[in-house]
Amino acid sequence: MTVAAPTSTVDSSKIRNISIIAHIDHGKSTLSDRILEITGAVDPRLMRAQYLDSMDIERERGITIKAQNVRVQYEGHIIQLIDTPGHVDFGYEVSRSLAACEGAVLLVDASQGIQAQTLANCYQAIEHNLEIVAVLNKIDLPAADPERCKEELERVLGLPASEILSISAKTGQGVPELLSAIIQRIPAPTGDPDAALRALIFDSYYDQYRGVISSIRIVDGTLRDDMRIRMMQAGENHEIEEIGIRTPDLIRVKQLGPGEVGFIVAGIKDVGGARSGETITEAARPAAKALEGYLDPKPMVFCGIYPIDGDDLPDLRDALDKLKLNDASITYEPESSKALGFGFRCGFLGLLHMEIVRERLEREFDLAIIATAPSVVYRAFLTDGTELLVDNPTELPEASRLDHIDEPMLDITILTPSEYLGSVMDLCQSRRGEMVKMDYLSTERVELRYTIPLAEVVIDFFDALKSRTKGYASLDYEPSGYITSQLVRVDLLINHEPVDAFSTIVHKSNADYYGRRMAERLKELIPRQMFDVPIQAAVGGRIISRETVKARRKDVLAKCYGGDITRKRKLLEKQKEGKKRMKNIGRVEVPQEAFVAALKLED
């Protein structure tokens, strides 16, 4: 780490704090790369694609998961740039980034036009009162249609077509003009350098040698490296070890003034001591009021995560603690399962979010884990008038005690080429969706709004939508309350013993299909025993499907060459008695591989 030692803070009128927002795969990370190149922030010999994406998983999937910030200089100004994720599951990262900025660059693919997350992110930026610079990217593609996209942006979002810039982030065409527009159009940050210090933590991660390293935005006052600071929500004091900026290398500085974005290391070893949304102030001269933090996001998808080896439970707890510091939208609490032992019930913002967290636990923390099938939060109303929140199917009371069950609903927005309209409507109707509205944005593009149960979306709705539209449709969603539905719990019994990890809550019309599919799948996965193993799917006390894993057979008649039939019958009866006794005392151990395979999301 190099050390810079400026003794005075930067003039806030020369600072521009911006966030790049767009739908997934519209070129945010590529634009960040070109900005780093044009401003000379990175040595050309060290330059690589997706430079700011620090995780291997981001490079492999070609998506941004974590918002990344970097400071660059252009035309005598400092531009503090935050590259954000585009997928709807990581919208919380976008909201935190926007809170640290005065402006946003809205990026739209000139060959695809407005997509679902384009709308969602733009509305979010407007709610934060940010100045929006609209940009059409990928104008070098043969399929690009900038005029049509400008017309769409003006009609749908009200952004003047004359102010929309055209660039190619891949070739660098138009990027210098974009940087100049950022300096001219986006306002400088305001803040009093002599006021009591108030700094907002908008991201943190854990370093095993230095403790918690937090990304901060100075709102008021001046942060110096010899200060003793106080975390206002946690109520704890700390000595600063280091403050600095990212250029994108970590550069140490003496102080940070209003409007500046940087990082702070204060030797915090407790991961709860520097949560996102925390306000930092000076211990000797504290601010009167903390900054507005972030609303805690409500998890929408739940699953159980269990270590394959029970001895890894403390390591799994530490790993989840450290991940929550880096990704505040995860929730978790301890739970136990008869089949899988001790683990955690974890909440996520969506299915991709769940997959990414599982993969990070395995890669970054070297854990071997099993995740149960995803579920959502239901409201169960009992006959005695009490209400229960049920996020684990095994917690659903018996049918005799239930009055009714409410399930969570989503308002979804789908933008699709008009040629796939029938296929998309068929998909939504098959998932119990109800159409609210249909708008033609242009002759080629349609916006559909549906109300649909969350439980129908969390499994494979997004994949089915992409396959039916050859990848052209886009999806955005937001919660829209609860409605009463006919829901039942399907239990899987192996050798007449229920296995809680396979229980799930489904709509009554889908119960038979789910039970039959799971029974067939488990029949292939459970090894044969010395006795027949029945696999049954049950709703309440009613068996709706059954498969049998046939017993291994020993040929007890092999030694009988001829002789009386009664001798053979005697041997068969003796074998039958033995199998009956074995069946009564035998237990079927479901192998870990069977759990992993049966609970895989992809069918």
XYZ file of C-alpha atoms in Angstrom:
603
model
C 0.000 0.000 0.000
C 1.452 3.352 -1.037
C 1.202 6.334 1.276
C 0.091 9.777 0.210
C 0.138 12.554 2.767
C -1.956 15.521 1.677
C -2.575 17.707 4.712
C -5.561 19.599 3.292
C -8.882 18.199 2.159
C -10.042 18.387 -1.443
C -12.186 21.359 -2.529
C -15.693 19.872 -2.528
C -16.704 21.942 -5.592
C -14.264 19.808 -7.632
C -15.815 16.475 -6.507
C -18.449 14.497 -8.418
C -19.934 11.363 -6.817
C -21.693 9.137 -9.338
C -23.130 5.646 -9.545
C -23.476 3.631 -12.771
C -26.887 1.927 -12.910
C -28.345 -0.323 -15.612
C -30.048 -3.598 -16.365
C -27.830 -6.691 -16.165
C -25.335 -7.051 -19.053
C -25.792 -3.530 -20.462
C -22.099 -2.702 -20.032
C -21.577 -1.096 -16.583
C -18.315 -2.903 -15.810
C -17.021 -2.318 -19.365
C -17.724 1.413 -19.000
C -15.870 1.409 -15.667
C -12.883 -0.216 -17.424
C -12.827 2.501 -20.133
C -13.075 5.284 -17.535
C -10.113 3.770 -15.646
C -8.128 3.647 -18.916
C -9.007 7.153 -20.144
C -8.264 8.793 -16.774
C -4.973 6.863 -16.415
C -6.009 5.319 -13.091
C -4.630 1.888 -14.051
C -1.325 1.038 -15.701
C -2.184 -0.280 -19.217
C 0.035 -3.329 -18.588
C -2.110 -4.299 -15.566
C -5.469 -3.613 -17.213
C -7.923 -6.511 -17.485
C -11.641 -6.868 -18.255
C -14.018 -6.276 -15.323
C -11.158 -4.630 -13.426
C -13.269 -3.578 -10.438
C -14.936 -6.984 -10.023
C -12.795 -8.562 -7.333
C -14.409 -12.009 -6.940
C -13.669 -15.006 -9.188
C -17.371 -15.837 -9.225
C -18.106 -12.398 -10.762
C -15.643 -13.007 -13.595
C -16.882 -16.532 -14.276
C -20.535 -15.514 -14.480
C -19.828 -12.132 -16.099
C -21.971 -10.299 -13.555
C -21.312 -7.728 -10.841
C -22.360 -8.889 -7.365
C -20.764 -6.243 -5.149
C -20.838 -2.501 -5.750
C -17.216 -1.279 -6.141
C -15.951 2.284 -5.772
C -12.905 4.015 -7.268
C -11.604 7.603 -7.414
C -10.347 8.986 -10.742
C -9.215 12.450 -11.878
C -10.370 14.183 -15.077
C -10.058 17.804 -16.234
C -9.036 18.999 -12.775
C -12.006 17.296 -11.073
C -12.245 14.202 -8.883
C -14.884 11.719 -10.020
C -15.823 9.150 -7.403
C -17.308 6.246 -9.349
C -19.427 3.387 -7.971
C -20.088 0.421 -10.298
C -23.284 -1.378 -9.214
C -24.859 -4.798 -9.901
C -27.656 -5.053 -12.467
C -29.586 -8.142 -11.352
C -32.818 -7.546 -9.437
C -31.601 -9.770 -6.542
C -28.807 -7.278 -5.779
C -30.999 -4.172 -5.770
C -30.031 -3.533 -2.134
C -26.432 -2.912 -3.247
C -27.750 -0.329 -5.731
C -29.840 1.497 -3.089
C -26.827 1.763 -0.754
C -24.631 3.073 -3.572
C -27.181 5.721 -4.594
C -27.286 7.025 -1.002
C -23.572 7.929 -1.312
C -23.964 9.886 -4.590
C -25.344 13.120 -6.067
C -25.796 11.749 -9.572
C -26.294 8.560 -11.583
C -25.260 7.455 -15.067
C -28.206 5.461 -16.473
C -26.813 3.064 -19.062
C -29.074 1.543 -21.718
C -28.068 -1.019 -24.360
C -28.808 0.622 -27.745
C -29.608 -2.783 -29.271
C -32.078 -3.845 -26.542
C -33.583 -0.592 -25.285
C -35.281 -0.173 -21.902
C -35.344 -3.330 -19.751
C -37.080 -4.057 -16.461
C -34.146 -3.101 -14.211
C -33.593 0.074 -16.251
C -36.998 1.266 -15.059
C -36.519 0.064 -11.461
C -33.056 1.640 -11.059
C -34.097 4.912 -12.697
C -37.096 5.284 -10.360
C -34.814 4.498 -7.409
C -32.383 7.255 -8.487
C -35.276 9.719 -8.851
C -36.459 8.846 -5.304
C -32.954 9.739 -4.040
C -33.227 13.114 -5.882
C -30.185 12.324 -8.022
C -29.275 14.064 -11.270
C -29.525 11.459 -14.055
C -27.211 11.371 -17.080
C -28.790 8.993 -19.619
C -26.385 7.140 -21.922
C -26.926 4.729 -24.826
C -24.195 2.083 -24.910
C -23.095 -0.433 -27.587
C -23.774 1.929 -30.503
C -21.036 0.068 -32.431
C -23.236 -3.049 -32.698
C -24.937 -3.685 -36.074
C -28.270 -4.227 -34.233
C -28.072 -0.871 -32.396
C -30.998 1.490 -32.938
C -30.122 4.671 -30.973
C -33.012 6.784 -32.306
C -35.656 4.263 -31.271
C -34.051 3.894 -27.803
C -33.901 7.689 -27.317
C -37.568 7.926 -28.236
C -38.388 5.138 -25.720
C -36.388 6.828 -22.930
C -38.104 10.142 -23.561
C -41.593 8.635 -23.677
C -41.275 6.156 -20.768
C -38.904 7.971 -18.373
C -39.329 11.604 -19.458
C -35.606 12.108 -20.159
C -35.047 14.693 -22.988
C -33.782 12.912 -26.113
C -31.450 15.847 -26.918
C -29.525 15.271 -23.655
C -29.056 11.506 -24.081
C -25.428 10.641 -24.925
C -24.300 7.831 -27.260
C -21.176 5.813 -26.447
C -19.442 2.506 -27.008
C -17.905 1.357 -23.722
C -16.064 -1.398 -25.590
C -14.206 0.880 -28.030
C -14.160 4.022 -25.831
C -16.120 6.095 -28.385
C -17.972 8.931 -26.625
C -16.625 8.152 -23.121
C -14.562 11.429 -22.812
C -17.742 13.379 -23.695
C -19.590 11.416 -20.983
C -16.943 12.368 -18.384
C -17.276 16.026 -19.380
C -21.090 15.781 -19.106
C -20.739 14.276 -15.604
C -18.613 17.265 -14.516
C -21.040 19.786 -16.053
C -24.409 18.268 -15.113
C -23.946 16.521 -11.760
C -23.863 18.850 -8.727
C -20.928 18.984 -6.327
C -21.509 17.589 -2.817
C -22.469 19.967 -0.023
C -21.234 19.778 3.565
C -19.619 21.923 6.236
C -15.932 21.006 6.825
C -16.008 22.666 10.271
C -19.168 20.937 11.532
C -19.185 17.864 13.784
C -18.045 14.788 11.838
C -20.709 12.592 10.239
C -19.658 9.823 7.855
C -21.862 7.060 6.410
C -20.595 3.467 6.090
C -22.034 2.131 2.817
C -20.057 -1.115 2.601
C -17.648 -3.240 4.679
C -15.647 -6.411 4.383
C -13.543 -8.465 6.813
C -9.771 -8.836 6.502
C -8.377 -11.540 8.785
C -5.231 -9.500 9.531
C -6.634 -5.969 9.858
C -10.233 -6.544 10.914
C -13.173 -4.714 9.376
C -12.377 -2.381 6.437
C -15.288 -0.016 5.739
C -16.114 2.142 2.711
C -17.338 5.543 3.902
C -18.787 8.772 2.515
C -18.032 11.959 4.498
C -21.210 14.046 4.795
C -20.141 16.752 7.302
C -16.907 17.611 9.091
C -13.394 16.311 8.485
C -12.049 12.841 9.286
C -8.369 12.782 10.343
C -6.162 9.745 10.847
C -5.304 10.722 14.462
C -8.946 10.870 15.592
C -10.767 8.719 18.081
C -14.103 7.862 16.474
C -17.490 6.694 17.725
C -19.972 4.383 15.991
C -23.276 6.086 16.776
C -25.624 3.085 16.419
C -23.284 0.521 18.004
C -22.224 3.025 20.706
C -18.554 1.976 20.583
C -15.344 4.049 20.391
C -12.325 3.089 18.259
C -8.844 4.398 17.445
C -8.265 4.959 13.728
C -5.392 2.895 12.322
C -5.645 4.151 8.759
C -7.836 6.147 6.386
C -7.453 6.328 2.636
C -8.908 6.331 -0.861
C -9.215 3.765 -3.680
C -7.648 4.771 -6.984
C -8.244 1.659 -7.443
C -5.158 0.852 -5.317
C -5.596 1.613 -1.629
C -3.852 4.961 -0.995
C -3.341 6.188 2.549
C -4.246 9.832 3.285
C -4.106 12.107 6.336
C -7.696 13.344 6.179
C -10.964 13.242 4.252
C -13.362 16.199 3.897
C -17.053 16.665 3.019
C -18.163 14.820 -0.115
C -15.101 12.561 -0.226
C -15.412 8.776 -0.396
C -12.726 6.565 1.100
C -12.041 3.678 3.452
C -11.293 3.388 7.161
C -9.482 0.757 9.245
C -10.019 0.992 12.999
C -8.983 -2.433 14.265
C -12.613 -3.584 14.601
C -12.606 -7.360 15.069
C -16.301 -7.746 15.950
C -18.179 -7.968 12.650
C -21.237 -6.312 14.213
C -19.261 -3.151 14.978
C -19.355 -1.584 11.490
C -22.579 -2.520 9.756
C -23.682 -0.804 6.543
C -25.716 2.300 7.364
C -23.704 3.042 10.520
C -22.782 6.692 11.223
C -19.191 7.538 12.258
C -18.588 10.644 14.370
C -15.747 12.033 16.510
C -15.696 10.685 20.069
C -14.514 14.042 21.528
C -17.068 16.146 19.562
C -19.955 13.855 18.582
C -22.677 14.886 16.161
C -26.125 15.516 17.636
C -27.969 13.277 15.195
C -27.000 10.175 13.238
C -27.449 10.003 9.478
C -30.375 8.091 8.061
C -29.157 4.541 7.582
C -30.700 1.948 5.310
C -33.985 0.170 5.680
C -33.284 -3.478 6.429
C -34.287 -5.411 3.313
C -36.935 -8.077 3.842
C -35.735 -11.514 2.711
C -38.066 -13.170 0.210
C -36.581 -16.656 -0.203
C -35.545 -18.950 2.661
C -33.591 -22.172 2.814
C -31.796 -24.238 5.433
C -27.998 -24.393 5.150
C -26.313 -27.269 6.994
C -22.662 -28.369 7.216
C -22.121 -31.877 5.818
C -19.729 -32.449 8.746
C -21.392 -31.417 12.037
C -18.011 -30.271 13.419
C -18.030 -27.407 10.872
C -21.032 -25.687 12.499
C -18.921 -22.982 14.324
C -17.033 -22.297 11.065
C -20.341 -21.927 9.214
C -21.555 -19.438 11.844
C -18.353 -17.353 11.529
C -18.588 -17.461 7.728
C -22.195 -16.206 7.779
C -21.184 -13.414 10.202
C -18.452 -12.239 7.831
C -20.669 -12.535 4.764
C -23.401 -10.489 6.442
C -20.868 -7.720 7.013
C -20.145 -7.699 3.270
C -23.764 -8.344 2.241
C -26.187 -6.901 4.774
C -29.239 -8.361 3.030
C -28.596 -11.913 4.338
C -30.509 -13.025 7.441
C -29.916 -16.242 9.371
C -30.915 -17.973 12.593
C -30.056 -21.408 14.063
C -32.315 -24.377 13.318
C -32.101 -28.145 13.526
C -33.372 -30.953 11.329
C -33.811 -34.626 12.195
C -32.330 -35.570 8.848
C -29.529 -32.997 8.530
C -28.584 -32.082 12.124
C -27.802 -28.515 13.195
C -27.583 -25.620 10.753
C -29.077 -22.208 9.928
C -32.301 -20.961 8.386
C -31.126 -18.282 5.953
C -33.109 -15.569 4.151
C -32.180 -14.115 0.748
C -33.521 -11.467 -1.632
C -33.946 -13.953 -4.476
C -32.839 -17.219 -6.007
C -29.640 -15.934 -7.662
C -28.717 -14.261 -4.360
C -29.151 -17.639 -2.634
C -27.001 -19.431 -5.216
C -24.232 -16.829 -4.961
C -24.153 -16.991 -1.132
C -23.989 -20.791 -1.220
C -21.134 -20.656 -3.709
C -19.254 -18.010 -1.685
C -19.553 -20.121 1.480
C -18.030 -23.074 -0.356
C -15.274 -21.127 -2.140
C -14.205 -18.357 0.213
C -14.597 -20.294 3.463
C -13.889 -23.827 2.182
C -17.095 -25.278 3.656
C -18.969 -28.380 2.499
C -22.672 -27.564 2.891
C -26.145 -28.783 1.967
C -28.932 -26.297 1.186
C -32.576 -27.382 1.410
C -35.170 -26.460 -1.227
C -36.100 -22.745 -1.200
C -39.316 -21.645 0.517
C -41.129 -18.373 1.226
C -42.856 -16.865 4.289
C -46.506 -17.842 4.696
C -49.060 -16.521 7.177
C -50.962 -19.349 8.862
C -54.214 -18.408 10.659
C -55.335 -20.956 13.263
C -58.886 -21.810 14.283
C -58.314 -20.121 17.680
C -57.594 -16.780 15.923
C -53.790 -16.687 16.326
C -51.493 -15.918 13.396
C -48.152 -17.643 12.699
C -45.397 -16.662 10.266
C -44.115 -19.862 8.656
C -40.838 -19.827 6.689
C -40.062 -23.504 7.290
C -42.630 -26.057 6.018
C -42.107 -28.264 9.088
C -43.483 -25.440 11.293
C -46.883 -25.478 9.571
C -49.525 -26.709 12.078
C -51.764 -29.712 11.415
C -54.620 -29.169 8.954
C -57.193 -29.656 11.741
C -55.864 -26.556 13.544
C -55.654 -24.376 10.415
C -58.326 -21.919 9.389
C -56.574 -20.609 6.255
C -53.109 -19.778 4.867
C -52.050 -16.532 3.158
C -49.179 -16.568 0.672
C -46.940 -13.645 -0.407
C -47.586 -12.080 -3.804
C -45.395 -10.136 -6.210
C -46.090 -7.370 -8.684
C -43.878 -8.348 -11.616
C -42.966 -6.278 -14.672
C -41.903 -8.145 -17.807
C -40.552 -6.380 -20.896
C -40.533 -8.648 -23.931
C -40.385 -8.450 -27.735
C -43.977 -8.628 -29.010
C -43.324 -11.861 -30.957
C -42.972 -13.763 -27.647
C -46.078 -12.236 -26.044
C -48.237 -15.382 -26.243
C -45.513 -17.611 -24.799
C -44.878 -15.237 -21.871
C -48.607 -14.911 -21.078
C -48.937 -18.715 -21.139
C -46.025 -19.038 -18.676
C -47.541 -16.472 -16.272
C -50.965 -18.109 -16.360
C -49.471 -21.559 -15.721
C -47.848 -20.098 -12.578
C -51.204 -18.753 -11.249
C -50.448 -15.202 -12.414
C -53.166 -12.578 -13.019
C -52.612 -9.848 -15.610
C -52.883 -6.276 -14.334
C -51.815 -4.261 -17.361
C -50.320 -4.537 -20.850
C -48.601 -1.609 -22.612
C -46.903 -1.434 -26.012
C -43.750 0.696 -25.512
C -43.258 0.505 -29.279
C -44.438 -1.756 -32.091
C -41.740 -4.319 -31.168
C -41.754 -4.164 -27.346
C -44.452 -4.908 -24.771
C -44.570 -4.226 -21.037
C -46.627 -6.761 -19.051
C -47.615 -6.365 -15.399
C -48.803 -9.401 -13.476
C -49.652 -10.290 -9.889
C -48.153 -13.702 -9.196
C -47.425 -15.819 -6.068
C -43.818 -15.524 -4.886
C -43.637 -19.309 -4.410
C -44.197 -19.762 -8.169
C -41.340 -17.393 -9.015
C -38.584 -18.626 -6.670
C -37.938 -21.995 -8.260
C -37.329 -21.565 -11.985
C -39.604 -18.798 -13.308
C -36.712 -16.605 -14.471
C -35.048 -19.502 -16.324
C -38.344 -20.487 -17.977
C -38.941 -16.870 -19.044
C -35.480 -16.616 -20.598
C -35.789 -19.928 -22.461
C -39.244 -19.052 -23.870
C -38.034 -15.663 -25.164
C -34.513 -16.691 -26.292
C -33.081 -14.467 -23.542
C -34.749 -11.232 -24.717
C -37.329 -10.749 -21.938
C -36.425 -8.996 -18.690
C -38.023 -9.245 -15.267
C -38.386 -6.944 -12.285
C -40.488 -7.561 -9.191
C -41.547 -6.070 -5.881
C -43.654 -7.458 -2.979
C -47.388 -6.698 -3.062
C -48.782 -8.156 0.161
C -50.564 -11.443 0.916
C -53.687 -13.212 -0.352
C -55.488 -16.334 0.914
C -54.777 -19.495 -1.119
C -55.464 -23.211 -0.984
C -52.082 -24.445 0.229
C -51.036 -27.797 1.648
C -47.852 -29.291 3.043
C -46.427 -32.268 1.188
C -44.313 -34.588 3.381
C -41.956 -37.271 2.103
C -41.879 -40.511 4.139
C -39.036 -42.983 3.707
C -39.798 -46.380 5.247
C -42.807 -44.697 6.945
C -40.568 -42.098 8.637
C -41.055 -38.415 7.587
C -37.876 -36.664 6.356
C -38.289 -32.985 7.291
C -35.704 -31.704 4.796
C -37.950 -32.728 1.884
C -41.195 -31.194 3.213
C -42.594 -28.279 1.243
C -45.719 -26.117 1.005
C -47.388 -26.086 -2.424
C -50.715 -25.108 -3.960
C -53.307 -27.870 -3.688
C -53.446 -28.221 -7.490
C -49.681 -28.921 -7.677
C -49.435 -31.288 -4.695
C -49.865 -34.530 -6.659
C -47.295 -33.539 -9.280
C -44.699 -32.459 -6.683
C -45.211 -35.608 -4.568
C -44.944 -37.914 -7.574
C -41.844 -36.164 -8.927
C -39.981 -36.232 -5.578
C -40.877 -39.883 -4.929
C -39.576 -40.872 -8.373
C -36.394 -38.897 -7.863
C -35.700 -40.409 -4.430
C -36.334 -43.917 -5.754
C -33.350 -43.447 -8.075
C -31.131 -41.985 -5.360
C -31.703 -44.167 -2.283
C -29.550 -47.312 -2.298
C -31.254 -50.720 -2.119
C -31.511 -52.409 1.279
C -32.113 -56.034 2.298
C -35.819 -55.199 2.520
C -38.307 -53.200 0.430
C -38.170 -49.447 1.176
C -41.432 -47.571 0.521
C -41.127 -43.902 -0.460
C -44.403 -42.074 0.051
C -45.596 -38.519 -0.498
C -48.361 -37.508 1.911
C -50.684 -34.552 2.387
C -51.857 -34.712 5.997
C -52.732 -38.389 6.519
C -53.452 -39.076 2.836
C -50.825 -40.817 0.700
C -50.764 -39.209 -2.757
C -47.859 -41.077 -4.339
C -45.738 -44.143 -3.649
C -42.591 -45.667 -5.076
C -40.717 -48.709 -3.740
C -36.984 -49.322 -3.670
C -36.900 -53.083 -4.193
C -34.928 -55.268 -1.793
C -31.659 -56.935 -2.654
C -32.421 -60.591 -3.297
C -30.383 -63.567 -2.146
C -31.142 -66.792 -3.976
C -31.751 -69.147 -1.009
C -32.871 -71.931 -3.377
C -29.514 -72.098 -5.159
C -28.431 -75.136 -3.061
C -31.639 -77.080 -3.770
C -31.005 -79.382 -6.709
C -34.316 -81.147 -7.016
C -35.994 -82.537 -3.891
C -39.421 -82.010 -2.442
C -41.211 -78.651 -3.035
C -41.923 -78.417 0.726
C -38.187 -78.054 1.360
C -37.994 -75.063 -0.977
C -41.123 -73.545 0.534
C -39.646 -73.905 4.005
C -36.500 -71.992 2.985
C -38.564 -69.217 1.358
C -40.774 -68.880 4.469
C -37.687 -68.647 6.661
C -36.264 -65.889 4.409
C -39.612 -64.080 4.476
C -39.663 -64.079 8.290
C -36.131 -62.718 8.419
C -36.964 -59.883 6.000
C -40.089 -59.033 8.008
C -38.081 -58.822 11.249
C -35.362 -56.763 9.536
C -37.962 -54.375 8.133
C -39.374 -53.765 11.612
C -36.022 -52.870 13.153
C -34.200 -51.544 10.083
C -33.573 -47.823 9.462
C -32.878 -46.325 6.054
C -29.980 -43.875 6.050
C -30.435 -41.349 3.250
C -26.921 -40.663 1.878
C -25.713 -37.051 1.683
C -25.414 -37.342 -2.107
C -29.141 -38.134 -2.285
C -29.982 -34.963 -0.343
C -27.770 -32.846 -2.575
C -29.199 -34.352 -5.775
C -32.853 -34.333 -4.659
C -32.702 -30.748 -3.422
C -31.000 -29.364 -6.526
C -32.987 -26.478 -7.948
C -32.545 -27.575 -11.541
C -34.786 -30.449 -12.443
